[in-house]
XYZ file of C-alpha atoms in Angstrom:
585
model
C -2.174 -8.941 13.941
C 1.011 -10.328 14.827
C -0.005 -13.814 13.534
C -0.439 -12.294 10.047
C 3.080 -10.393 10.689
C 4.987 -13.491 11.274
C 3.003 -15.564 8.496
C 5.132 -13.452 5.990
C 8.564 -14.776 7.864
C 8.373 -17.977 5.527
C 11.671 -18.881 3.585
C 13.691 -16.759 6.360
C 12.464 -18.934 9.316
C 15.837 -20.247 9.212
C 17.766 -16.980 9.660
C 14.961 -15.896 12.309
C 16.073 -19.021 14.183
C 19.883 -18.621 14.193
C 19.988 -14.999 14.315
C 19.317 -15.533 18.674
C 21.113 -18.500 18.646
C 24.574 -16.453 18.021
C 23.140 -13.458 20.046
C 22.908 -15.832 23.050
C 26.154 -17.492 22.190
C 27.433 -14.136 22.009
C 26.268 -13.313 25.430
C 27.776 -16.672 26.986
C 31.020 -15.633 25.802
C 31.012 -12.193 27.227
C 29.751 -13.508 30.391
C 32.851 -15.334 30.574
C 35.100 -13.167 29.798
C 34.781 -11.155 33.501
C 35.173 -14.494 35.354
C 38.465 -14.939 33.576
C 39.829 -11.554 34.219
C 38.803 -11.918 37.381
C 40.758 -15.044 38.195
C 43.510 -13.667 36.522
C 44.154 -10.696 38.814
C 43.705 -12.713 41.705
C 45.662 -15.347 41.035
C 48.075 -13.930 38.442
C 48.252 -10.392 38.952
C 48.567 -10.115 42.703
C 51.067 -13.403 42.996
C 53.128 -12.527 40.377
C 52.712 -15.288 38.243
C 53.826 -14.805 34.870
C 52.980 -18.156 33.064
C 49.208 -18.295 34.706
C 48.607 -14.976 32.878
C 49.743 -16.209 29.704
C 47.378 -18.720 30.120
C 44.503 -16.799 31.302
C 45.242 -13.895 28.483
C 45.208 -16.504 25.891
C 41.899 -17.497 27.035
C 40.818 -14.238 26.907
C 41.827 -13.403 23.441
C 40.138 -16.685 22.317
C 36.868 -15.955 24.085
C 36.815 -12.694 22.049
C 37.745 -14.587 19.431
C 34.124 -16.491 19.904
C 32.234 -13.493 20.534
C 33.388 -11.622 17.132
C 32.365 -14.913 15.459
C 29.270 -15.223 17.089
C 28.195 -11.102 17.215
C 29.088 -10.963 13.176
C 26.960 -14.173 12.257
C 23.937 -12.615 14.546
C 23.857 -9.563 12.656
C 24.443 -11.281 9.322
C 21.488 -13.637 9.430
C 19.750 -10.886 11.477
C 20.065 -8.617 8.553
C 19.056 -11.359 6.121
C 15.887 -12.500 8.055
C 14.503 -9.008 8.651
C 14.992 -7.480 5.014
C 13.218 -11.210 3.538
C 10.444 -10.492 6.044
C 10.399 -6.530 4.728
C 10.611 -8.284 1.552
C 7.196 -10.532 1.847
C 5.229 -8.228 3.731
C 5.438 -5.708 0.992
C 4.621 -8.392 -1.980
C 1.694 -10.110 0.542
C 0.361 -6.197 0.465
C 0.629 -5.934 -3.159
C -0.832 -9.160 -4.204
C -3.580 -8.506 -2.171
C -3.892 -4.867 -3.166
C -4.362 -6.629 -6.439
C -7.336 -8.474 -6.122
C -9.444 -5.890 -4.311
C -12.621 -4.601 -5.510
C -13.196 -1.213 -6.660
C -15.008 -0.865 -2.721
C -12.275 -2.168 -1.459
C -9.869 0.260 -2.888
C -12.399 3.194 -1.517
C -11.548 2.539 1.918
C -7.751 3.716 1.432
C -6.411 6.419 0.209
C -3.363 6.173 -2.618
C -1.005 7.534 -0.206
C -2.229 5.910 2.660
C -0.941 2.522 0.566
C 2.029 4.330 -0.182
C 3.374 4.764 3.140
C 1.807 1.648 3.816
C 4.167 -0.112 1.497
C 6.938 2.384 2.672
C 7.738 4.028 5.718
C 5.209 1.454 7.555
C 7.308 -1.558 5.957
C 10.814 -0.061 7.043
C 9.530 0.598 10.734
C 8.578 -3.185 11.045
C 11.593 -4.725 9.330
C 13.774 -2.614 11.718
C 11.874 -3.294 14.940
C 11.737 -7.149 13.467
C 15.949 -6.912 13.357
C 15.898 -5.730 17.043
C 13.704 -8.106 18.200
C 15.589 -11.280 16.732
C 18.895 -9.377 18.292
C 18.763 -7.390 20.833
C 15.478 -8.641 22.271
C 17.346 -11.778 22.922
C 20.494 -10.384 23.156
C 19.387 -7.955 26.412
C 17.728 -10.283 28.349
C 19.796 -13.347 27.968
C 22.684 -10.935 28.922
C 20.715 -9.516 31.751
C 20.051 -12.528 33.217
C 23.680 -13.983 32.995
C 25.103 -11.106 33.998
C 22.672 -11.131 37.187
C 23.352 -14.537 38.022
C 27.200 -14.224 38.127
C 27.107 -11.501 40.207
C 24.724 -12.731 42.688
C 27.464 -15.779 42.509
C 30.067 -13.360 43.359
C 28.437 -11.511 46.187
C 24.634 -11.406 46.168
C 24.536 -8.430 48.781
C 26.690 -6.122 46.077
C 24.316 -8.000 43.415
C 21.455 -6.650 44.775
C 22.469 -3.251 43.662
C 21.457 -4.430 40.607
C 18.374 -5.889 41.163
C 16.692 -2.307 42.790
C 18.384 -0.463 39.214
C 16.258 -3.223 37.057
C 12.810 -2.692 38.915
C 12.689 0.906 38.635
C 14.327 1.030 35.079
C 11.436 -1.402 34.504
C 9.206 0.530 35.572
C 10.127 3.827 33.823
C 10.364 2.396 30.311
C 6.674 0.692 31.011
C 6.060 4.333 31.641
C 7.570 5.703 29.012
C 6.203 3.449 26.042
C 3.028 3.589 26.969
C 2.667 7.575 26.623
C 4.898 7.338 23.556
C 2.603 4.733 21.675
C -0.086 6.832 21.395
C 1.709 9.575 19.813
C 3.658 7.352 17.439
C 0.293 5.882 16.085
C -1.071 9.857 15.155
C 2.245 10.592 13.077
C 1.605 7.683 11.095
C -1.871 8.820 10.085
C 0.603 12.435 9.494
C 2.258 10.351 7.326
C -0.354 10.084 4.934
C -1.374 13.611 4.902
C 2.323 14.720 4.042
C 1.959 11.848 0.524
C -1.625 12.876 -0.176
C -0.060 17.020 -0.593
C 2.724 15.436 -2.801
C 1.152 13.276 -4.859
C -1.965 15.275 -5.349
C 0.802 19.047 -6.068
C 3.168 16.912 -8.373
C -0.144 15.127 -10.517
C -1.617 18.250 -11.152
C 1.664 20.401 -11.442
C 0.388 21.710 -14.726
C -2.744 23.086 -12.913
C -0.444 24.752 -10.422
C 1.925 26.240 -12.389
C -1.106 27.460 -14.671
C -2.785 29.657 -11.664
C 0.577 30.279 -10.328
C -0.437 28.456 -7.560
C 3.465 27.188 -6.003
C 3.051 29.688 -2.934
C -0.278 28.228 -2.095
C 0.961 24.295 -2.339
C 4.153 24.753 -0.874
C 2.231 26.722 2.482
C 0.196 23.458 2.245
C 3.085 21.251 2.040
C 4.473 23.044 5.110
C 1.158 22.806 7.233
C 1.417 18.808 6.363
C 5.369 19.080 7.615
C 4.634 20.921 10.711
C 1.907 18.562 12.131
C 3.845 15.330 11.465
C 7.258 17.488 13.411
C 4.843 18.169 16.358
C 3.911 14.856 16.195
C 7.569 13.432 16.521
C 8.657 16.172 18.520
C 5.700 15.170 21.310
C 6.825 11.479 21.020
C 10.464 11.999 20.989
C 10.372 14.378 24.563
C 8.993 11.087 26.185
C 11.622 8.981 24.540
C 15.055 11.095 25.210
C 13.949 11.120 28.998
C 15.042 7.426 28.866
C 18.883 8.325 28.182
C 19.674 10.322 31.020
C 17.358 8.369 33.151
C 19.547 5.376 32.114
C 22.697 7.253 32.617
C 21.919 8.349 36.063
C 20.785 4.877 36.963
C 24.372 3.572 36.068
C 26.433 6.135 37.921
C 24.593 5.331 40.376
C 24.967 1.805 40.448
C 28.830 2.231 39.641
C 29.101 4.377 43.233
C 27.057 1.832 45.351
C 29.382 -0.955 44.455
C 32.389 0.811 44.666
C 31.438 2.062 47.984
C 30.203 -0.757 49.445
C 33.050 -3.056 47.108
C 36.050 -0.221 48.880
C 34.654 -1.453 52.418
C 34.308 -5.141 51.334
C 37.906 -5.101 50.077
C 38.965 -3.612 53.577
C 37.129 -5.813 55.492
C 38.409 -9.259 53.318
C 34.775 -10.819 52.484
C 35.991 -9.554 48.662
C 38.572 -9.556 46.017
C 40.057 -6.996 44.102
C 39.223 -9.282 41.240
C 35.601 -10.353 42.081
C 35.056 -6.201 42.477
C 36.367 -5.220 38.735
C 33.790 -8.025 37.790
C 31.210 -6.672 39.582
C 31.812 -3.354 37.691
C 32.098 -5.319 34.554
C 29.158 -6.725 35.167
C 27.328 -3.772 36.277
C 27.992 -2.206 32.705
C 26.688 -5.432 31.080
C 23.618 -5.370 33.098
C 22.573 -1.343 32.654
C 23.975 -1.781 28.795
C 21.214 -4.793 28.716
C 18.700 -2.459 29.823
C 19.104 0.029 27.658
C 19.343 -2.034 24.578
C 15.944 -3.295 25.950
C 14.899 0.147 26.008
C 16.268 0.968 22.679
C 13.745 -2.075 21.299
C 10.809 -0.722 23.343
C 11.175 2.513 20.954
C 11.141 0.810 17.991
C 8.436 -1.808 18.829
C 6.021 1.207 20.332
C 6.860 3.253 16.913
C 6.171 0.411 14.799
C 2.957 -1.232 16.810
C 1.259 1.848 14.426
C 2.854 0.145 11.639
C 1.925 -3.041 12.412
C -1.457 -2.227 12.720
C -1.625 -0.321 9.722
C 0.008 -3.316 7.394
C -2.122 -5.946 9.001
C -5.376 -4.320 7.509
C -4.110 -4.200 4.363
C -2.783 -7.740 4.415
C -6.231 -8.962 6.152
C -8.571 -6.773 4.320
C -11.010 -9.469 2.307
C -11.718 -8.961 -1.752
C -15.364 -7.813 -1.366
C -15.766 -9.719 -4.623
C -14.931 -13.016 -4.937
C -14.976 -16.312 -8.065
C -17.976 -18.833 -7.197
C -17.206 -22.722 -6.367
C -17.382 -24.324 -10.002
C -17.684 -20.600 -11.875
C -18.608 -20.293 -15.544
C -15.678 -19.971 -17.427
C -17.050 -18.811 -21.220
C -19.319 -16.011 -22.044
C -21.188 -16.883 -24.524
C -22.396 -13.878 -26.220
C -22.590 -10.567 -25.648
C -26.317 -10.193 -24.846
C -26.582 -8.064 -21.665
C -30.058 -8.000 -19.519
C -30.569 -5.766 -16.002
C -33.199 -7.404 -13.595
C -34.836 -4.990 -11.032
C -31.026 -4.114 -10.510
C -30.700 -1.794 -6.972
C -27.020 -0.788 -6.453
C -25.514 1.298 -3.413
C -21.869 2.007 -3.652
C -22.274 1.279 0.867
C -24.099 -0.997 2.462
C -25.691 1.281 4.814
C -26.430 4.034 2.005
C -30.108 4.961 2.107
C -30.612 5.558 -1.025
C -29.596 3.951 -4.029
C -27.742 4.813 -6.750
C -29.240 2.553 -9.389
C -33.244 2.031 -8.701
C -35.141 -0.268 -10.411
C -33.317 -1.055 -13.503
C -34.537 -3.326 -16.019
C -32.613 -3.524 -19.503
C -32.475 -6.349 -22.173
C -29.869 -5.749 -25.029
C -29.856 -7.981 -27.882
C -25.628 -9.545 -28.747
C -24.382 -7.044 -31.433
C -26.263 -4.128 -30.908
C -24.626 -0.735 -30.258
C -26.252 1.101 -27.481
C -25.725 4.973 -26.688
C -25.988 6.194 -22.903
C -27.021 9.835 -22.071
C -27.526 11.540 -18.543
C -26.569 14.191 -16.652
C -23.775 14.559 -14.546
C -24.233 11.827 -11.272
C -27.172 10.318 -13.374
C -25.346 6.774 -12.121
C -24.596 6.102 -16.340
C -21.206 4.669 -14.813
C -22.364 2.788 -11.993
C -24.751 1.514 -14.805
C -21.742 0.053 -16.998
C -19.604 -1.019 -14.237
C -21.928 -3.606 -12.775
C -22.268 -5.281 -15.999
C -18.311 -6.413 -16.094
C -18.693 -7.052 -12.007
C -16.360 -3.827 -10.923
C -19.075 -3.727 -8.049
C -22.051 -6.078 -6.915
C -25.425 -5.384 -7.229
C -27.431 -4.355 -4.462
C -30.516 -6.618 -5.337
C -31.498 -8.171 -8.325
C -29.420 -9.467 -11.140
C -27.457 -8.300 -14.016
C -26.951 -11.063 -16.666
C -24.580 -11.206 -19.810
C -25.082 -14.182 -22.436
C -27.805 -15.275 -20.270
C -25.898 -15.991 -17.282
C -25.507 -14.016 -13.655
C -22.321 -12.113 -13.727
C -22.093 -13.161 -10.381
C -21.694 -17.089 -11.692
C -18.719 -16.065 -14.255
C -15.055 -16.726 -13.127
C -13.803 -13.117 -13.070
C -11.007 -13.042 -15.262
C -12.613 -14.381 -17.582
C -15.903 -12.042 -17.277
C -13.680 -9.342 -17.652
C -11.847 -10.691 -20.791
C -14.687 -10.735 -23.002
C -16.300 -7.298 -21.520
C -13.847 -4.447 -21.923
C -14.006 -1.130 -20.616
C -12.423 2.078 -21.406
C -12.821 4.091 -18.078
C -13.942 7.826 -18.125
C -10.234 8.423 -16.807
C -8.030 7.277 -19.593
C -4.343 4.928 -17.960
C -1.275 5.088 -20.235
C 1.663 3.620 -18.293
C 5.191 4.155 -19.334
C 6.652 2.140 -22.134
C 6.194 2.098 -25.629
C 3.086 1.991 -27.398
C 2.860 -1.617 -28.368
C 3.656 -2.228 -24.548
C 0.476 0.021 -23.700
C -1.789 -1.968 -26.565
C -0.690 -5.542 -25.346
C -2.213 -4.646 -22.153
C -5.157 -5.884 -24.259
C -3.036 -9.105 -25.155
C 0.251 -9.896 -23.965
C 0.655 -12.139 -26.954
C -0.778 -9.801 -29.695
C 1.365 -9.112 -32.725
C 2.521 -5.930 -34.283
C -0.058 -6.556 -37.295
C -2.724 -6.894 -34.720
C -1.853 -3.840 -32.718
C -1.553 -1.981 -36.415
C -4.920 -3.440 -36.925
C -7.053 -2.367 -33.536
C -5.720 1.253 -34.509
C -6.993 1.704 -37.578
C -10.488 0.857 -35.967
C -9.731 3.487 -33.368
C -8.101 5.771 -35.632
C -4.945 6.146 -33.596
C -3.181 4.455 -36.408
C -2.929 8.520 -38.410
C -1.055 9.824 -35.278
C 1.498 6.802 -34.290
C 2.409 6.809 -37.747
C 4.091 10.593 -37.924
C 5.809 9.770 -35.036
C 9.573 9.103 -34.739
C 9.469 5.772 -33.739
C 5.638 4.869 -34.804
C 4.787 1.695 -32.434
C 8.042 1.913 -30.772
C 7.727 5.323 -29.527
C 7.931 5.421 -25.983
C 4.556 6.876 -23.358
C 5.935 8.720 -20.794
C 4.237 8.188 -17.692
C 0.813 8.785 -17.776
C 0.921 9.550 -21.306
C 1.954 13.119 -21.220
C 3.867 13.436 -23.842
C 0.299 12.364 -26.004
C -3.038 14.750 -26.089
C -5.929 13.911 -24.478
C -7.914 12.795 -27.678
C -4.391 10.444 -28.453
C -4.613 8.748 -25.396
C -8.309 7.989 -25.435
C -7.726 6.366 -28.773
C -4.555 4.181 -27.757
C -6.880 3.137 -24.831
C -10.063 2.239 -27.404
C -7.216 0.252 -29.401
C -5.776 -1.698 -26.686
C -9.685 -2.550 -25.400
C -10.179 -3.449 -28.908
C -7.495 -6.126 -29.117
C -8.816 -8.156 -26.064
C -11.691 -9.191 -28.803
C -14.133 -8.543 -26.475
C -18.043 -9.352 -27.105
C -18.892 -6.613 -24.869
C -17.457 -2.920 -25.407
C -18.225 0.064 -22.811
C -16.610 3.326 -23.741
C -17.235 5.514 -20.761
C -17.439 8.730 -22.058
C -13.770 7.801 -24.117
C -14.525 9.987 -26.840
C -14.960 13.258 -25.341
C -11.629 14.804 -26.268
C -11.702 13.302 -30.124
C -12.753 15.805 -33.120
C -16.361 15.353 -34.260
C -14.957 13.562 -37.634
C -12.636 11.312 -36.089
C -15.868 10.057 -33.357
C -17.907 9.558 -36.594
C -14.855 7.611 -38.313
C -14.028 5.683 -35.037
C -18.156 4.508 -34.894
C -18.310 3.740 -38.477
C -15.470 1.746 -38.179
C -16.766 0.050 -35.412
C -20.039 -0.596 -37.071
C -18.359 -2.303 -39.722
C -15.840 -4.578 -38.187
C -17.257 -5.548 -35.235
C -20.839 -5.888 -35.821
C -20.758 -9.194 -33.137
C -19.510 -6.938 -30.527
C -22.412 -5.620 -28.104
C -21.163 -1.889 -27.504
C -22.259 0.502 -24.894
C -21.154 4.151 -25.619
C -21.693 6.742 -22.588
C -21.202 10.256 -23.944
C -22.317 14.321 -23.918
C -22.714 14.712 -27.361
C -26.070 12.795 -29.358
C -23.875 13.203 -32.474
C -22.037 10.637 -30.721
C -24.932 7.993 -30.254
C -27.602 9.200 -32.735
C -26.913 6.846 -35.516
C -26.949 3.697 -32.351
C -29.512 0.992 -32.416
C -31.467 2.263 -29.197
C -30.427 5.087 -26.630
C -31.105 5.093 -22.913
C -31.812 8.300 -21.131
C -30.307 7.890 -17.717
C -31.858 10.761 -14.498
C -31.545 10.445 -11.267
C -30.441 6.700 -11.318
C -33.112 5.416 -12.897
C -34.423 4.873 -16.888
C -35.888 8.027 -18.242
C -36.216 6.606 -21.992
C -34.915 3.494 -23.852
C -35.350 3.813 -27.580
C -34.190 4.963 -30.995
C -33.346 8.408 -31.286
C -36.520 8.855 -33.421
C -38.970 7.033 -30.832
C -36.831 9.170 -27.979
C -37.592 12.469 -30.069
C -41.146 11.634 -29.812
C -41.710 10.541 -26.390
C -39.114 12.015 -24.099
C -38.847 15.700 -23.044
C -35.231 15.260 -21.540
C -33.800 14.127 -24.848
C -35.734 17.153 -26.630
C -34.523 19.555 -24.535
C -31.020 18.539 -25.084
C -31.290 17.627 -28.685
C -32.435 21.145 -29.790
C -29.931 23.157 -27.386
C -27.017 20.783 -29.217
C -28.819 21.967 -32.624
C -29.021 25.175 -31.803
C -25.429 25.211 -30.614
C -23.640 24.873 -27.549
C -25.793 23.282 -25.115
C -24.836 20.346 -22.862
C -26.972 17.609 -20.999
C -26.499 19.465 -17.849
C -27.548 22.683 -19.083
C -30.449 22.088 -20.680
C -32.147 19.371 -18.524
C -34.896 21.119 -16.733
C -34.385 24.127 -18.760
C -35.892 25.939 -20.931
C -37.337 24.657 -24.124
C -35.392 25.171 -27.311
């Protein structure tokens, strides 16, 4: 863990370098400052001599001078180093975020990443600050501090030594209990996103069942546990304030006590006693800075942990040595294909699967609801692996392709359509960065979006809000067929895509697909057999496995489950999950 932590310092090893350097400087110089006044009450003070505190006062002021210096270029480079390493640990989670299979993504949560990326990120660059600072700051202080008072007098000096074991002790104490509790808020943390994201992404839903009382008792549940969380943690912490204050009152009367009877006696100076004090202060102030960084390093140990398995967590999937880099047609064939979504799942998702689909020809998918006719179409552009066997496109392993470019020539429009804010020839060149506005104009025509951008405003200019709400459902699953289409893909999969377009507008949008993209292998997934009637063959997907794979006129013959729903759509009404099983039409 912390060797992936500090592999994100980088460019700001520098920084991370000087940043103690002046904190220890910094220390020197205050350590000296004591011995000076010290001398000059002795010698200056008590004899009356004038010019020697001159001296000794200019000293003094220069000394100061130093430490200003020194304490301002600590916190400036300590500042710099920690928000750079803030800075790399959030763009090493990122990146890697990025290349992440869909699997991998299943094992966190959206807001789990989010405070991840967040709250998680701030606690380390803050306890990274203290650590370059203080961390060097306190000790090298305590120990300087230590050492010219056991010069002075090491029977007064050992005062100091009984304060620093049990201090020592009670902080050991105190982060160990505390720890435990800061880890659990965390894991709060994620709670408290999860009820905000999930109330403000379906505020419509809400607001439609006049559901706000309901969410916002919710939202306060989430509040209270991560405030009993803190409020658990923090009743360990505070104990460490007047714990630390007692211990230096305490300190302050032994060695004026035994200092008073010193002085009387003539084994010590006035002087050498107002150093002691000083030094005193420097010593307790050193442990509680140390204590302040045991807080932060105990409350962000949770962090840590939490950003290390994000940064460490391996891309399930992964580009062979040598890969294939060009697919060369769009011919598609399933092998005795197995898939499980886990490794230790017991039974499959996919069974058995064998499939051979000629380049070019347009094949419809039909099942009922969990009938695995996703899972089906996302193995074939390597969204997950196959459990065994082997799914091929253009005759070679999908498992042999480089994935980017795989994934170029197979494009998918997901049952869950993805506008992101920006205009609309921003959304389409998701297809192709480099595409031009007569391209764009041309991809929506063929997915008849072209009728809609063109009464509004702005046309191809007109900004997507994010999300795309300011566009219906059936607008957005067009824009997203369009900006699939300009990728020029030699495999299509529309998941489902057309479910919120008009019956006319499906027919136009296959038509038009039939005609100018013949080349193009396409895979349509849908509810309605208008939708896939007219396609070369149709497979009949139950259960995870192959029911039928024909023509609709072969299936009409052979295959009770595509009866059943045929005639109930006839009829009127009737969907795949309705009718399967149910009574005959």
């Amino acid at each position: 863990m912390i060797k992936t932590l500090l592999a994100q310092v980088k460019e700001f090893k520098k920084a991370s370098f000087l940043t103690p350097v002046f904190m220890i400087l910094e220390v020197v110089v205050e350590t000296l400052i004591p011995l000076v006044m010290a001398d000059m009450i002795d010698h200056g003070v008590e004899a009356g001599n004038i010019s020697y505190l001159y001296q000794r006062g200019a000293i003094m002021a220069l000394l100061a001078v130093a430490g200003l210096v020194t304490g301002i270029l600590g916190g400036k480079y300590g500042a710099y180093a920690s928000s750079g390493f803030a800075r790399n640990l959030r763009k090493a989670m990122y990146t890697n975020i990025q290349t992440y299979s869909f699997s991998n993504i299943d094992k966190f949560s959206t807001a789990s990443l989010i405070t991840r990326l967040t709250t998680d990120v701030t606690n380390l660059q803050n306890a990274y600050q203290m650590i370059l600072r203080m961390c060097t700051r306190a000790p090298a202080s305590l120990i300087c501090a230590m050492a010219m008072a056991f010069m002075i007098n090491a029977r007064i000096a050992s005062i100091y030594l009984i304060a620093v074991i049990f201090l020592g002790c009670f902080l050991v104490f105190i982060m160990r209990k505390a720890t435990k509790y800061f880890r659990e808020v965390f894991e709060k943390y994620d709670d408290l996103n999860a009820s905000v994201q999930e109330n403000i992404n379906a505020v419509r839903v809400v607001k439609a069942y006049v559901r706000e009382d309901y969410e916002t008792t919710k939202f306060q549940k989430a509040c209270n546990k991560v405030y009993e969380m803190f409020v658990r943690a923090e009743k360990l912490v505070v104990m460490n304030m007047p714990v630390m204050q007692f211990t230096v009152y305490a300190c302050i009367l032994g060695i004026s006590w035994l200092g008073a009877k010193m002085i009387v006696g003539g084994s010590l100076t006035t002087g050498e006693l107002m150093s002691l004090l000083t030094y005193c202060m420097n010593i307790l102030m050193s442990l509680m800075m140390l204590s302040m960084v045991f807080v932060m390093v105990t409350m962000s140990a949770a962090s840590a942990e939490r950003v290390s398995e994000v940064i460490n967590e391996k891309a399930d999937l992964a580009d062979p040595q040598n890969p294939v880099m060009e697919v060369a047609d769009g011919s598609i064939v399933f092998d005795h294909v197995d898939f499980s979504y886990k490794k230790d799942s017991k039974e499959p998702v996919l069974k058995d699967i064998n499939l051979s689909i000629h380049a070019g020809e347009t094949i419809g998918i039909i099942g009922g609801t969990g009938s695995a006719k996703s899972s089906l179409v996302n193995l074939i552009s390597r969204l997950y692996d196959v459990s065994s066997g082997s799914v091929k496109v253009g005759g070679v392993d999908v498992r042999k392709y480089h994935m980017d470019s795989l994934r170029n020539q197979v494009a998918v429009v997901l049952q869950k359509n993805v506008l992101f804010s920006g205009t609309i020839l921003e959304n389409l060149r998701w297809g192709d960065k480099d595409a031009s506005e007569e391209e764009c104009r041309r991809v929506c025509q063929l997915a008849c979006a072209d009728d809609f951008i063109e009464k509004m405003p702005d046309k191809y200019h007109t900004y997507i809000e994010q999300g795309g709400t300011n566009v219906s459902g059936g607008q957005k699953q067009r824009l997203c067929i369009a900006r699939a289409l300009l990728k020029k893909p030699k495999v299509l999969i529309l998941d489902d895509s057309t479910s919120a377009v008009d019956t006319a507008t499906d027919a136009r949008i296959r038509k038009a697909f039939a005609e100018e993209i013949p080349d193009t292998t396409k895979l349509i997934i849908a509810q309605r057999i208008s939708s896939i009637q007219s396609a070369d063959r149709i497979i009949v997907m139950d259960e995870g496995r192959i029911s039928g794979f024909g023509t609709h006129e072969e299936l009409m013959k052979n295959n009770a489950i595509y009866q059943e729903v045929y005639n109930s759509q006839i009829k009127g009404g009737g969907d795949f999950d309705e009718n399967k099983g149910g009574e005959q039409a």
